[in-house]
CSV table of C-alpha atoms and ligand atoms in Angstrom, one decimal:
chain,number,residue,atom,x,y,z
A,26,MET,CA,-3.8,-11.9,-8.1
A,27,SER,CA,-2.4,-13.8,-5.1
A,28,THR,CA,-4.4,-14.4,-1.9
A,29,ILE,CA,-2.5,-14.1,1.4
A,30,LEU,CA,-3.5,-15.5,4.8
A,31,ILE,CA,-2.4,-13.3,7.7
A,32,ALA,CA,-2.2,-15.3,10.9
A,33,GLU,CA,-1.7,-12.6,13.5
A,34,ASP,CA,-3.6,-12.0,16.8
A,35,GLU,CA,-2.5,-8.4,17.3
A,36,GLU,CA,-5.0,-6.2,15.5
A,37,ARG,CA,-2.6,-3.3,15.1
A,38,ILE,CA,-0.3,-5.5,13.1
A,39,SER,CA,-2.8,-7.5,11.1
A,40,SER,CA,-4.6,-4.3,10.0
A,41,PHE,CA,-1.3,-2.7,9.1
A,42,LEU,CA,-0.5,-5.8,6.9
A,43,GLN,CA,-4.0,-5.8,5.4
A,44,ARG,CA,-3.8,-2.2,4.4
A,45,GLY,CA,-0.4,-2.5,2.8
A,46,LEU,CA,-1.1,-5.8,1.0
A,47,THR,CA,-4.4,-4.7,-0.3
A,48,ALA,CA,-2.8,-1.5,-1.6
A,49,SER,CA,-0.2,-3.7,-3.3
A,50,GLY,CA,-2.9,-5.6,-5.1
A,51,PHE,CA,-3.2,-8.7,-2.9
A,52,THR,CA,-6.4,-10.3,-1.5
A,53,THR,CA,-6.0,-11.0,2.3
A,54,GLU,CA,-7.8,-12.8,5.1
A,55,VAL,CA,-6.9,-12.7,8.8
A,56,ALA,CA,-6.8,-15.5,11.3
A,57,VAL,CA,-6.5,-14.6,15.0
A,58,SER,CA,-5.7,-18.0,16.5
A,59,GLY,CA,-3.5,-20.9,15.6
A,60,ASP,CA,-6.5,-23.3,15.0
A,61,ALA,CA,-8.2,-20.9,12.6
A,62,ALA,CA,-4.9,-20.3,10.9
A,63,LEU,CA,-4.3,-24.0,10.3
A,64,GLU,CA,-7.8,-24.6,9.1
A,65,LEU,CA,-7.6,-21.7,6.6
A,66,ALA,CA,-4.1,-22.6,5.5
A,67,LEU,CA,-5.3,-26.1,4.6
A,68,SER,CA,-8.3,-24.8,2.7
A,69,GLY,CA,-6.3,-24.5,-0.5
A,70,ARG,CA,-7.5,-20.9,-1.0
A,71,PHE,CA,-4.2,-19.2,-0.2
A,72,ASP,CA,-1.0,-18.6,-2.1
A,73,LEU,CA,1.1,-17.7,0.9
A,74,VAL,CA,0.8,-17.5,4.7
A,75,ILE,CA,2.3,-14.8,7.0
A,76,LEU,CA,2.5,-16.6,10.3
A,77,ASP,CA,3.0,-15.1,13.7
A,78,ILE,CA,4.7,-17.3,16.2
A,79,GLY,CA,2.9,-16.0,19.3
A,80,LEU,CA,-0.7,-17.0,18.5
A,81,PRO,CA,-3.3,-18.1,21.0
A,82,GLY,CA,-4.2,-21.7,21.1
A,83,MET,CA,-1.8,-23.6,18.8
A,84,ASP,CA,1.4,-21.4,18.4
A,85,GLY,CA,3.0,-20.7,15.0
A,86,PHE,CA,5.5,-23.6,15.3
A,87,GLU,CA,2.7,-26.1,15.8
A,88,VAL,CA,0.6,-24.6,13.0
A,89,LEU,CA,3.6,-24.9,10.7
A,90,ARG,CA,4.4,-28.4,11.7
A,91,ARG,CA,0.8,-29.6,11.1
A,92,LEU,CA,0.6,-27.7,7.9
A,93,ARG,CA,3.7,-29.3,6.6
A,94,GLU,CA,2.3,-32.8,7.3
A,95,GLU,CA,-0.3,-32.1,4.6
A,96,ASN,CA,1.1,-29.4,2.4
A,97,GLU,CA,4.8,-29.0,1.7
A,98,GLU,CA,4.4,-26.3,-0.9
A,99,LEU,CA,2.5,-23.4,0.5
A,100,PRO,CA,5.0,-20.6,1.2
A,101,VAL,CA,5.2,-19.5,4.8
A,102,VAL,CA,6.8,-16.3,6.1
A,103,ILE,CA,7.2,-16.3,9.9
A,104,LEU,CA,6.8,-13.2,12.0
A,105,THR,CA,8.8,-13.2,15.2
A,106,ALA,CA,10.1,-10.9,17.9
A,107,ARG,CA,13.7,-10.0,17.4
A,108,GLU,CA,14.8,-11.6,20.8
A,109,ASN,CA,13.3,-14.9,19.7
A,110,VAL,CA,15.1,-15.2,16.4
A,111,ARG,CA,17.4,-18.0,17.6
A,112,ASP,CA,14.4,-20.1,18.7
A,113,THR,CA,12.6,-19.3,15.5
A,114,VAL,CA,15.4,-20.4,13.2
A,115,ALA,CA,15.9,-23.6,15.2
A,116,GLY,CA,12.1,-24.2,15.2
A,117,PHE,CA,11.8,-24.1,11.5
A,118,GLU,CA,13.4,-27.4,10.7
A,119,GLY,CA,13.0,-26.6,7.1
A,120,GLY,CA,9.3,-25.9,7.4
A,121,ALA,CA,9.3,-22.2,6.8
A,122,ASP,CA,10.5,-20.3,3.8
A,123,ASP,CA,11.5,-17.1,5.4
A,124,TYR,CA,11.1,-15.1,8.6
A,125,ILE,CA,11.0,-11.4,9.5
A,126,THR,CA,11.5,-9.8,12.9
A,127,LYS,CA,9.2,-7.4,14.6
A,128,PRO,CA,9.0,-4.5,14.3
A,129,PHE,CA,9.4,-4.4,10.5
A,130,ARG,CA,8.8,-2.0,7.7
A,131,PHE,CA,6.0,-3.0,5.3
A,132,GLN,CA,8.3,-2.9,2.3
A,133,GLU,CA,10.7,-5.4,3.8
A,134,LEU,CA,7.8,-7.8,4.3
A,135,LEU,CA,6.5,-7.1,0.8
A,136,ALA,CA,9.9,-7.9,-0.7
A,137,ARG,CA,9.9,-11.3,1.1
A,138,VAL,CA,6.4,-12.0,0.1
A,139,ARG,CA,7.1,-11.3,-3.5
A,140,VAL,CA,10.2,-13.5,-3.6
A,141,ARG,CA,8.2,-16.4,-2.0
A,142,LEU,CA,5.3,-16.2,-4.4
A,143,LYS,CA,6.3,-18.2,-7.5
A,144,SER,CA,3.9,-16.4,-9.8
A,145,GLU,CA,5.3,-13.1,-8.6
A,146,ARG,CA,8.9,-14.1,-8.9
A,147,ASN,CA,8.9,-13.7,-12.7
A,148,ALA,CA,7.4,-10.3,-12.3
A,149,ALA,CA,10.0,-9.2,-9.8
A,150,VAL,CA,11.4,-5.9,-11.1
A,151,LYS,CA,14.9,-4.6,-10.9
A,152,SER,CA,14.0,-1.1,-11.7
A,153,ILE,CA,11.0,1.2,-12.0
A,154,ARG,CA,10.8,4.0,-14.5
A,155,VAL,CA,8.7,7.1,-14.0
A,156,GLY,CA,9.1,9.8,-16.6
A,157,ASP,CA,12.8,10.5,-17.0
A,158,MET,CA,13.7,9.0,-13.7
A,159,ARG,CA,14.5,5.4,-12.9
A,160,LEU,CA,14.6,3.8,-9.5
A,161,ASP,CA,17.3,1.0,-9.4
A,162,LEU,CA,16.2,-1.5,-6.8
A,163,ARG,CA,19.5,-3.3,-6.7
A,164,ALA,CA,21.9,-0.3,-6.7
A,165,LYS,CA,19.5,1.5,-4.3
A,166,GLN,CA,19.7,4.7,-6.2
A,167,VAL,CA,17.7,6.9,-8.4
A,168,LEU,CA,18.8,8.0,-11.9
A,169,VAL,CA,17.5,11.4,-13.0
A,170,GLY,CA,18.2,11.3,-16.7
A,171,SER,CA,21.7,9.9,-16.7
A,172,GLU,CA,22.7,11.4,-13.4
A,173,ALA,CA,22.8,8.9,-10.5
A,174,ILE,CA,21.5,10.3,-7.2
A,175,ASP,CA,22.7,8.6,-4.0
A,176,LEU,CA,20.0,8.3,-1.3
A,177,SER,CA,20.2,7.2,2.4
A,178,ALA,CA,18.4,4.0,3.2
A,179,ARG,CA,15.3,5.9,4.5
A,180,GLU,CA,15.2,8.2,1.5
A,181,PHE,CA,15.4,5.3,-0.8
A,182,ALA,CA,12.6,3.5,1.0
A,183,MET,CA,10.4,6.7,0.6
A,184,ALA,CA,11.4,7.0,-3.1
A,185,GLU,CA,10.4,3.4,-3.6
A,186,ALA,CA,7.0,4.1,-2.0
A,187,PHE,CA,6.5,6.9,-4.5
A,188,PHE,CA,7.8,5.0,-7.5
A,189,ARG,CA,5.5,2.1,-6.8
A,190,HIS,CA,2.5,4.5,-6.9
A,191,PRO,CA,3.4,7.1,-9.5
A,192,GLY,CA,0.8,9.9,-10.0
A,193,GLN,CA,-1.1,8.7,-7.0
A,194,VAL,CA,-1.6,10.7,-3.8
A,195,LEU,CA,0.0,9.0,-0.8
A,196,SER,CA,-1.2,10.3,2.6
A,197,ARG,CA,1.2,10.9,5.5
A,198,GLU,CA,-0.2,7.8,7.2
A,199,GLN,CA,0.4,5.6,4.1
A,200,LEU,CA,3.9,6.9,3.8
A,201,LEU,CA,4.5,6.2,7.5
A,202,ASP,CA,3.2,2.7,7.1
A,203,LEU,CA,5.3,2.0,4.0
A,204,VAL,CA,8.6,3.6,5.1
A,205,TRP,CA,8.6,3.5,8.9
A,206,GLY,CA,6.3,0.7,9.9
A,207,TYR,CA,3.5,0.5,12.4
A,208,ALA,CA,5.7,1.2,15.4
A,209,PHE,CA,6.1,4.9,14.5
A,210,ASP,CA,4.3,7.8,16.1
A,211,PRO,CA,1.7,9.1,13.6
A,212,GLY,CA,1.9,12.6,15.1
A,213,SER,CA,5.5,13.2,14.0
A,214,ASN,CA,6.4,15.3,11.0
A,215,ILE,CA,9.1,12.9,9.8
A,216,VAL,CA,7.2,12.3,6.5
A,217,ASP,CA,7.3,16.0,5.6
A,218,VAL,CA,11.0,16.2,6.6
A,219,TYR,CA,11.9,13.3,4.3
A,220,VAL,CA,9.8,14.6,1.4
A,221,GLY,CA,11.9,17.7,1.8
A,222,TYR,CA,15.1,15.7,1.6
A,223,LEU,CA,13.9,13.9,-1.5
A,224,ARG,CA,12.8,17.1,-3.2
A,225,LYS,CA,16.2,18.5,-2.6
A,226,LYS,CA,17.9,15.6,-4.3
A,227,LEU,CA,15.4,14.8,-7.1
A,228,GLY,CA,14.1,18.2,-7.9
A,229,LYS,CA,11.5,20.2,-6.0
A,230,GLU,CA,8.8,20.0,-8.7
A,231,ARG,CA,8.8,16.2,-8.8
A,232,ILE,CA,6.9,15.6,-5.6
A,233,ALA,CA,3.7,17.7,-5.5
A,234,SER,CA,1.9,18.6,-2.2
A,235,VAL,CA,-1.8,17.9,-2.3
A,236,ARG,CA,-3.3,20.1,0.3
A,237,GLY,CA,-5.0,18.2,3.1
A,238,MET,CA,-4.2,14.8,1.5
A,239,GLY,CA,-0.5,14.2,1.1
A,240,TYR,CA,2.1,13.9,-1.6
A,241,ARG,CA,2.2,12.7,-5.2
A,242,LEU,CA,5.1,11.7,-7.4
A,243,GLU,CA,4.6,13.5,-10.7
A,244,LYS,CA,4.4,11.0,-13.6
A,245,GLY,CA,5.4,13.2,-16.4
A,246,GLY,CA,9.0,13.6,-15.3
A,247,ARG,CA,10.3,17.1,-15.2
A,248,VAL,CA,7.5,19.6,-15.0
A,249,ALA,CA,8.3,23.3,-15.4
A,250,ALA,CA,9.0,24.7,-11.9
A,251,ALA,CA,6.5,27.3,-10.8
B,17,CA,CA1,1.1,-12.5,18.5
């Protein structure tokens, strides 16, 4: 499995990235300064770098410039504040492979990471099947049997989180991370509200409540409703 370097000095964001990437099967390491990031990026141990622009010491642009002097291949995904996008794009000069603006949803980032990892590219899936349901990642809808169910963007993001972890309990916190991102208030009941929307559309019995833990997409497809 791929190893990802997270160059980010804000602990809240680096731990959010680590949690999500680890849950998605990646190995990660964090660098909290530009100098550390460059040294690690040049170590040959990493398959991809997530690089924050605003790093102490050497900033992200400088890290990227120096990295490219010695390594032109290592994929780099830049993290940048939305208001600095113009500078960021200008600053690439072909050195970065992609960028994502803060705040971001984990799954947006994961999609970029997967595209940039050559070994992952072949494995990029177009749909995910769970029981008699299929999540179509391109049409952004769920098929239940042969019936296509239209979902809002947020509902689809939540459905994707469940389909990527079928039969596994996802806590409210995990769902918030995956669907809303780190910038969201963990005290809100938004997760429960959206689970309700999904149940209404997909069938109540397909998403089980696991008391005190969270929610689980039932793997077996349609289960007899209680
Ligand atoms: Ca920063």
